[in-house]
């Protein structure tokens, strides 16, 4: 079977590199949220030795200024295409609806808006142990609620 931990680390590095190459000057932190943060993602081992992940990857990118929606879509599509050769844009997928479309969901929030986190992020995703995969400055951790955060740097 494939080494899931190594694949997880490779995917983490690839996502981080895509985001930093596109908007690195603005990025303060990149966090995994949900099942990938807890390393509880579901996957299938195929007979050919490949692995297919069944959980989308939820990412929160904290920036010094809010990114526009087009830039976030570009990041989502670029990261998703890198991980899934069969990826089609969310807009196209919603029209097809016939194949599973593993993708990287990227959300963005500025440092000054952290206090305005949507309830689901604030009380569920962030409360349930996010994993920091990039951190420019540790002072940003002071802006989070007192929670358990796993740091993979």
XYZ file of N, CA, C and O in Angstrom:
612
model
N 0.832 -1.197 0.000
C 0.000 0.000 0.000
C 0.872 1.255 0.000
O 1.957 1.238 0.569
N 0.353 2.324 -0.586
C 1.117 3.577 -0.583
C 1.312 4.102 0.838
O 0.528 3.812 1.736
N 2.367 4.867 1.023
C 2.668 5.487 2.309
C 1.790 6.742 2.451
O 2.114 7.798 1.922
N 0.679 6.612 3.162
C -0.299 7.697 3.279
C 0.321 8.924 3.938
O 0.063 10.061 3.519
N 1.157 8.725 4.948
C 1.786 9.864 5.634
C 2.681 10.657 4.674
O 2.666 11.886 4.668
N 3.448 9.949 3.857
C 4.311 10.631 2.885
C 3.470 11.380 1.858
O 3.757 12.521 1.500
N 2.398 10.756 1.390
C 1.510 11.402 0.429
C 0.878 12.646 1.053
O 0.792 13.695 0.415
N 0.452 12.546 2.298
C -0.119 13.690 3.026
C 0.890 14.839 3.068
O 0.547 15.996 2.807
N 2.136 14.526 3.403
C 3.172 15.558 3.466
C 3.444 16.163 2.095
O 3.619 17.384 1.978
N 3.466 15.335 1.051
C 3.677 15.845 -0.312
C 2.541 16.768 -0.732
O 2.769 17.829 -1.320
N 1.306 16.356 -0.446
C 0.143 17.178 -0.783
C 0.204 18.496 -0.023
O -0.033 19.572 -0.587
N 0.556 18.431 1.253
C 0.684 19.637 2.070
C 1.707 20.590 1.457
O 1.436 21.785 1.290
N 2.879 20.080 1.107
C 3.921 20.923 0.497
C 3.450 21.512 -0.826
O 3.688 22.689 -1.109
N 2.788 20.699 -1.643
C 2.324 21.173 -2.951
C 1.285 22.278 -2.817
O 1.334 23.284 -3.535
N 0.329 22.104 -1.917
C -0.696 23.133 -1.714
C -0.049 24.416 -1.199
O -0.340 25.515 -1.684
N 0.830 24.279 -0.220
C 1.520 25.445 0.334
C 2.285 26.179 -0.767
O 2.201 27.406 -0.882
N 2.995 25.441 -1.611
C 3.784 26.059 -2.680
C 2.917 26.761 -3.707
O 3.271 27.839 -4.193
N 1.772 26.167 -4.060
C 0.860 26.816 -5.003
C 0.381 28.149 -4.442
O 0.416 29.183 -5.123
N -0.060 28.134 -3.198
C -0.593 29.357 -2.588
C 0.498 30.415 -2.460
O 0.302 31.573 -2.835
N 1.668 30.019 -1.971
C 2.744 30.995 -1.779
C 3.273 31.530 -3.107
O 3.646 32.704 -3.199
N 3.277 30.699 -4.146
C 3.758 31.179 -5.449
C 2.802 32.193 -6.068
O 3.224 33.083 -6.805
N 1.531 32.080 -5.760
C 0.530 32.984 -6.343
C 0.308 34.251 -5.509
O 0.123 35.323 -6.070
N 0.264 34.106 -4.197
C -0.094 35.251 -3.332
C 0.795 35.340 -2.095
O 0.392 35.905 -1.080
N 1.997 34.815 -2.172
C 2.877 34.720 -1.015
C 3.143 36.020 -0.283
O 3.303 36.022 0.939
N 3.198 37.129 -1.004
C 3.458 38.409 -0.353
C 2.361 38.802 0.628
O 2.590 39.593 1.538
N 1.165 38.267 0.432
C 0.020 38.628 1.263
C -0.277 37.606 2.366
O -1.044 37.885 3.270
N 0.320 36.427 2.278
C -0.049 35.317 3.170
C 0.622 35.437 4.533
O 1.834 35.585 4.631
N -0.201 35.351 5.572
C 0.291 35.327 6.949
C 0.269 33.905 7.505
O 1.136 33.533 8.291
N -0.722 33.106 7.098
C -0.821 31.726 7.569
C -1.683 30.919 6.608
O -2.559 31.458 5.940
N -1.406 29.618 6.556
C -2.222 28.672 5.797
C -2.570 27.543 6.755
O -1.673 26.971 7.394
N -3.858 27.243 6.868
C -4.317 26.215 7.808
C -5.133 25.163 7.091
O -5.970 25.482 6.240
N -4.904 23.903 7.451
C -5.844 22.842 7.116
C -7.007 22.955 8.085
O -6.815 23.229 9.275
N -8.199 22.670 7.595
C -9.379 22.628 8.443
C -10.034 21.257 8.250
O -9.760 20.567 7.280
N -10.919 20.892 9.123
C -11.714 19.678 8.937
C -10.913 18.393 9.003
O -9.928 18.279 9.734
N -11.328 17.408 8.209
C -10.770 16.057 8.298
C -9.279 16.009 7.974
O -8.545 15.227 8.570
N -8.811 16.833 7.050
C -7.381 16.831 6.727
C -6.563 17.388 7.882
O -5.440 16.948 8.116
N -7.096 18.340 8.623
C -6.387 18.884 9.781
C -6.216 17.816 10.856
O -5.196 17.756 11.527
N -7.233 16.976 10.993
C -7.199 15.925 12.011
C -6.596 14.623 11.484
O -6.526 13.631 12.194
N -6.193 14.636 10.213
C -5.685 13.438 9.530
C -6.697 12.299 9.601
O -6.353 11.144 9.818
N -7.962 12.645 9.409
C -9.054 11.673 9.407
C -9.688 11.561 8.025
O -10.858 11.239 7.896
N -8.901 11.836 7.002
C -9.455 11.784 5.658
C -9.707 10.340 5.246
O -9.047 9.421 5.723
N -10.676 10.174 4.370
C -11.016 8.842 3.863
C -10.337 8.639 2.519
O -10.177 9.584 1.744
N -9.953 7.403 2.260
C -9.296 7.108 0.988
C -9.512 5.655 0.620
O -9.893 4.819 1.454
N -9.243 5.380 -0.655
C -9.366 4.022 -1.191
C -8.021 3.658 -1.812
O -7.451 4.449 -2.565
N -7.517 2.466 -1.488
C -6.344 1.933 -2.171
C -6.829 1.150 -3.379
O -7.668 0.261 -3.259
N -6.297 1.465 -4.553
C -6.668 0.750 -5.770
C -5.667 -0.368 -6.056
O -4.524 -0.345 -5.583
N -6.102 -1.332 -6.838
C -5.247 -2.475 -7.170
C -3.950 -2.071 -7.876
O -2.947 -2.767 -7.778
N -3.990 -0.949 -8.584
C -2.784 -0.498 -9.295
C -1.788 0.203 -8.372
O -0.757 0.697 -8.814
N -2.079 0.244 -7.064
C -1.175 0.858 -6.099
C -1.435 2.326 -5.843
O -0.775 2.944 -5.016
N -2.402 2.889 -6.537
C -2.711 4.307 -6.336
C -3.666 4.481 -5.155
O -4.262 3.522 -4.675
N -3.790 5.710 -4.726
C -4.677 6.047 -3.625
C -5.629 7.135 -4.103
O -5.240 8.037 -4.832
N -6.886 7.021 -3.716
C -7.896 8.016 -4.076
C -8.479 8.583 -2.788
O -9.051 7.857 -1.984
N -8.294 9.887 -2.600
C -8.841 10.536 -1.417
C -10.302 10.878 -1.662
O -10.685 11.284 -2.747
N -11.111 10.715 -0.640
C -12.555 10.930 -0.762
C -13.028 12.205 -0.064
O -14.175 12.589 -0.226
N -12.160 12.832 0.719
C -12.528 14.079 1.394
C -11.883 15.253 0.674
O -10.694 15.213 0.374
N -12.656 16.278 0.426
C -12.081 17.503 -0.092
C -11.132 18.060 0.953
O -11.238 17.752 2.139
N -10.202 18.889 0.506
C -9.239 19.506 1.412
C -9.712 20.925 1.685
O -9.849 21.729 0.762
N -9.966 21.232 2.943
C -10.411 22.564 3.336
C -9.226 23.362 3.853
O -8.561 22.948 4.804
N -9.004 24.506 3.210
C -7.869 25.362 3.539
C -8.377 26.747 3.912
O -9.257 27.286 3.243
N -7.794 27.320 4.957
C -8.047 28.720 5.301
C -6.736 29.461 5.104
O -5.721 29.108 5.712
N -6.758 30.471 4.233
C -5.581 31.298 3.983
C -5.820 32.639 4.665
O -6.773 33.349 4.332
N -4.965 32.949 5.612
C -5.061 34.215 6.325
C -4.065 35.172 5.681
O -2.872 34.856 5.565
N -4.574 36.310 5.240
C -3.750 37.266 4.513
C -3.780 38.633 5.182
O -4.655 38.911 5.999
N -2.826 39.480 4.789
C -2.799 40.830 5.345
C -3.907 41.698 4.753
O -4.329 42.658 5.373
N -4.384 41.374 3.560
C -5.555 42.021 2.958
C -6.391 40.935 2.294
O -5.857 39.922 1.849
N -7.689 41.139 2.227
C -8.591 40.137 1.644
C -8.289 39.972 0.152
O -8.092 40.948 -0.559
N -8.244 38.727 -0.305
C -8.038 38.439 -1.726
C -9.369 38.534 -2.453
O -10.416 38.234 -1.880
N -9.328 38.889 -3.734
C -10.583 38.936 -4.485
C -11.023 37.527 -4.878
O -10.222 36.588 -4.895
N -12.287 37.375 -5.181
C -12.876 36.058 -5.466
C -12.226 35.374 -6.654
O -12.069 34.153 -6.672
N -11.840 36.126 -7.659
C -11.194 35.548 -8.833
C -9.847 34.928 -8.469
O -9.495 33.847 -8.938
N -9.084 35.582 -7.601
C -7.795 35.063 -7.155
C -7.988 33.788 -6.338
O -7.250 32.810 -6.498
N -8.996 33.756 -5.489
C -9.278 32.559 -4.687
C -9.683 31.402 -5.598
O -9.232 30.274 -5.419
N -10.522 31.674 -6.602
C -10.932 30.641 -7.562
C -9.711 30.107 -8.311
O -9.565 28.896 -8.506
N -8.810 31.000 -8.712
C -7.599 30.579 -9.410
C -6.746 29.666 -8.522
O -6.233 28.644 -8.979
N -6.614 30.035 -7.244
C -5.864 29.201 -6.302
C -6.519 27.832 -6.152
O -5.844 26.798 -6.170
N -7.857 27.827 -5.978
C -8.598 26.572 -5.828
C -8.395 25.678 -7.050
O -8.096 24.488 -6.925
N -8.554 26.249 -8.230
C -8.444 25.452 -9.446
C -7.018 24.940 -9.657
O -6.815 23.783 -10.023
N -6.025 25.780 -9.416
C -4.632 25.366 -9.618
C -4.245 24.251 -8.644
O -3.645 23.251 -9.037
N -4.595 24.415 -7.362
C -4.273 23.387 -6.368
C -5.039 22.097 -6.659
O -4.493 20.997 -6.549
N -6.286 22.215 -7.049
C -7.121 21.038 -7.331
C -6.618 20.286 -8.556
O -6.562 19.050 -8.557
N -6.239 21.003 -9.603
C -5.727 20.356 -10.818
C -4.421 19.628 -10.548
O -4.163 18.573 -11.119
N -3.613 20.186 -9.659
C -2.343 19.562 -9.315
C -2.574 18.207 -8.630
O -1.835 17.261 -8.842
N -3.651 18.100 -7.835
C -3.902 16.888 -7.061
C -4.839 15.899 -7.739
O -4.886 14.742 -7.363
N -5.601 16.356 -8.710
C -6.622 15.507 -9.326
C -6.615 15.731 -10.823
O -7.102 16.741 -11.303
N -6.058 14.767 -11.557
C -5.953 14.921 -13.012
C -7.327 15.012 -13.675
O -7.450 15.515 -14.779
N -8.375 14.544 -12.993
C -9.725 14.594 -13.556
C -10.520 15.806 -13.082
O -11.712 15.905 -13.343
N -9.865 16.710 -12.384
C -10.559 17.872 -11.824
C -11.162 18.740 -12.927
O -10.535 18.987 -13.949
N -12.391 19.154 -12.699
C -13.014 20.187 -13.525
C -13.448 21.291 -12.578
O -13.691 21.052 -11.404
N -13.514 22.500 -13.079
C -13.859 23.620 -12.207
C -15.188 23.364 -11.515
O -16.037 22.628 -12.004
N -15.354 23.997 -10.390
C -16.585 23.841 -9.613
C -17.803 24.177 -10.460
O -18.821 23.509 -10.401
N -17.674 25.215 -11.270
C -18.789 25.648 -12.115
C -19.162 24.569 -13.132
O -20.332 24.280 -13.351
N -18.158 23.941 -13.739
C -18.417 22.862 -14.703
C -18.961 21.625 -14.001
O -19.864 20.968 -14.484
N -18.387 21.311 -12.843
C -18.808 20.126 -12.097
C -20.277 20.220 -11.706
O -21.008 19.246 -11.777
N -20.702 21.402 -11.294
C -22.102 21.554 -10.882
C -23.047 21.307 -12.046
O -24.191 20.912 -11.860
N -22.563 21.465 -13.272
C -23.382 21.165 -14.453
C -23.375 19.657 -14.752
O -24.376 19.102 -15.172
N -22.226 19.014 -14.529
C -22.100 17.587 -14.846
C -22.780 16.717 -13.791
O -23.626 15.901 -14.095
N -22.315 16.861 -12.554
C -22.893 16.148 -11.436
C -22.792 14.639 -11.486
O -23.431 13.957 -10.721
N -21.944 14.088 -12.349
C -21.915 12.632 -12.457
C -20.665 11.983 -11.872
O -20.694 10.827 -11.515
N -19.565 12.690 -11.763
C -18.334 12.121 -11.214
C -17.966 12.837 -9.934
O -18.219 14.027 -9.777
N -17.323 12.088 -9.035
C -16.823 12.727 -7.827
C -15.690 13.655 -8.219
O -14.839 13.296 -9.020
N -15.660 14.823 -7.667
C -14.699 15.849 -8.055
C -13.898 16.297 -6.838
O -14.175 17.325 -6.255
N -12.913 15.505 -6.443
C -12.041 15.847 -5.329
C -11.394 17.206 -5.597
O -10.837 17.434 -6.651
N -11.499 18.122 -4.642
C -10.893 19.425 -4.868
C -10.419 20.050 -3.567
O -10.702 19.568 -2.477
N -9.664 21.119 -3.730
C -9.146 21.888 -2.608
C -10.049 23.105 -2.445
O -10.130 23.941 -3.340
N -10.749 23.181 -1.321
C -11.607 24.326 -1.028
C -10.766 25.359 -0.284
O -10.238 25.070 0.793
N -10.621 26.523 -0.876
C -9.798 27.567 -0.267
C -10.687 28.721 0.168
O -11.432 29.273 -0.636
N -10.600 29.034 1.452
C -11.288 30.203 2.000
C -10.225 31.217 2.386
O -9.104 30.835 2.732
N -10.596 32.466 2.371
C -9.645 33.522 2.699
C -10.265 34.468 3.711
O -11.458 34.775 3.646
N -9.426 34.894 4.641
C -9.845 35.919 5.592
C -8.621 36.778 5.903
O -7.494 36.268 5.926
N -8.843 38.060 6.076
C -7.734 38.946 6.416
C -7.506 38.904 7.930
O -8.392 38.531 8.700
N -6.318 39.301 8.334
C -6.001 39.320 9.761
C -7.012 40.171 10.516
O -7.506 39.768 11.566
N -7.328 41.344 9.983
C -8.235 42.231 10.719
C -9.646 41.665 10.811
O -10.395 42.013 11.709
N -10.019 40.743 9.900
C -11.355 40.151 9.930
C -11.425 38.839 10.717
O -12.492 38.237 10.803
N -10.307 38.395 11.303
C -10.326 37.136 12.059
C -11.381 37.153 13.160
O -12.008 36.148 13.440
N -11.566 38.307 13.758
C -12.573 38.391 14.826
C -13.987 38.244 14.274
O -14.927 38.008 15.020
N -14.150 38.331 12.955
C -15.462 38.209 12.318
C -15.654 36.841 11.646
O -16.494 36.704 10.764
N -14.887 35.866 12.075
C -15.005 34.529 11.483
C -16.451 34.058 11.472
O -17.170 34.246 12.461
N -16.877 33.430 10.375
C -18.230 32.859 10.360
C -18.377 31.825 11.476
O -17.414 31.146 11.838
N -19.589 31.676 12.037
C -19.798 30.762 13.172
C -19.279 29.348 12.933
O -18.689 28.752 13.824
N -19.499 28.783 11.737
C -19.047 27.409 11.499
C -17.539 27.305 11.635
O -17.007 26.358 12.222
N -16.807 28.263 11.090
C -15.353 28.242 11.219
C -14.928 28.482 12.659
O -14.065 27.797 13.183
N -15.566 29.447 13.279
C -15.177 29.848 14.627
C -15.455 28.762 15.660
O -14.632 28.479 16.525
N -16.609 28.156 15.569
C -17.023 27.230 16.621
C -16.883 25.759 16.268
O -17.027 24.907 17.121
N -16.619 25.446 15.014
C -16.451 24.041 14.668
C -15.071 23.785 14.083
O -14.241 23.140 14.695
N -14.812 24.327 12.890
C -13.553 24.003 12.211
C -12.330 24.435 13.004
O -11.392 23.673 13.182
N -12.328 25.669 13.504
C -11.163 26.131 14.249
C -11.136 25.514 15.645
O -10.083 25.171 16.157
N -12.287 25.321 16.239
C -12.337 24.700 17.565
C -11.839 23.260 17.516
O -11.233 22.771 18.460
N -12.071 22.569 16.405
C -11.677 21.171 16.273
C -10.300 21.030 15.625
O -10.146 20.415 14.588
N -9.328 21.656 16.226
C -7.911 21.444 15.944
C -7.487 21.645 14.493
O -7.208 20.689 13.779
N -7.369 22.881 14.053
C -6.808 23.119 12.733
C -5.309 22.821 12.741
O -4.687 22.776 13.805
N -4.743 22.620 11.579
C -3.308 22.378 11.459
C -2.693 23.494 10.633
O -3.110 23.728 9.505
N -1.723 24.152 11.191
C -1.049 25.230 10.472
C 0.021 24.609 9.584
O 0.900 23.900 10.069
N -0.061 24.900 8.292
C 0.936 24.362 7.369
C 1.904 25.446 6.889
O 2.899 25.145 6.256
N 1.587 26.688 7.187
C 2.512 27.792 6.923
C 2.187 28.903 7.910
O 1.012 29.195 8.147
N 3.227 29.514 8.455
C 3.037 30.600 9.413
C 4.172 31.591 9.225
O 5.335 31.256 9.421
N 3.819 32.822 8.816
C 4.846 33.852 8.615
C 5.359 34.372 9.962
O 6.547 34.596 10.129
N 4.446 34.573 10.907
C 4.810 35.168 12.182
C 3.940 34.541 13.275
O 2.726 34.553 13.173
N 4.569 34.040 14.307
C 3.815 33.365 15.372
C 2.877 34.284 16.137
O 1.983 33.812 16.825
N 3.035 35.598 16.023
C 2.137 36.531 16.714
C 0.690 36.356 16.249
O -0.227 36.677 16.986
N 0.512 35.846 15.048
C -0.857 35.655 14.539
C -1.625 34.665 15.416
O -2.845 34.734 15.524
N -0.924 33.752 16.067
C -1.591 32.772 16.927
C -2.334 33.448 18.075
O -3.299 32.902 18.599
N -1.917 34.633 18.457
C -2.581 35.361 19.540
C -3.968 35.853 19.132
O -4.779 36.194 19.980
N -4.235 35.886 17.837
C -5.544 36.348 17.365
C -6.591 35.246 17.368
O -7.769 35.510 17.197
N -6.166 33.998 17.550
C -7.090 32.874 17.571
C -7.642 32.671 18.975
O -6.988 33.006 19.954
N -8.826 32.047 19.043
C -9.332 31.667 20.363
C -8.365 30.672 21.006
O -7.539 30.084 20.325
N -8.458 30.500 22.296
C -7.597 29.537 22.992
C -8.039 28.122 22.626
O -8.979 27.585 23.173
N -7.344 27.547 21.659
C -7.686 26.222 21.148
C -6.401 25.438 20.915
O -5.315 25.988 20.951
N -6.572 24.179 20.633
C -5.437 23.343 20.291
C -5.174 23.463 18.800
O -6.051 23.204 17.989
N -3.973 23.880 18.447
C -3.595 23.994 17.045
C -2.373 23.115 16.837
O -1.418 23.184 17.600
N -2.402 22.303 15.807
C -1.266 21.493 15.458
C -0.457 22.262 14.428
O -1.014 22.790 13.467
N 0.844 22.332 14.615
C 1.690 23.071 13.682
C 2.573 22.086 12.929
O 3.347 21.340 13.515
N 2.416 22.056 11.592
C 3.239 21.239 10.703
C 4.044 22.182 9.848
O 3.598 22.583 8.783
N 5.216 22.589 10.290
C 6.024 23.529 9.509
C 7.265 22.882 8.991
O 7.840 22.023 9.513
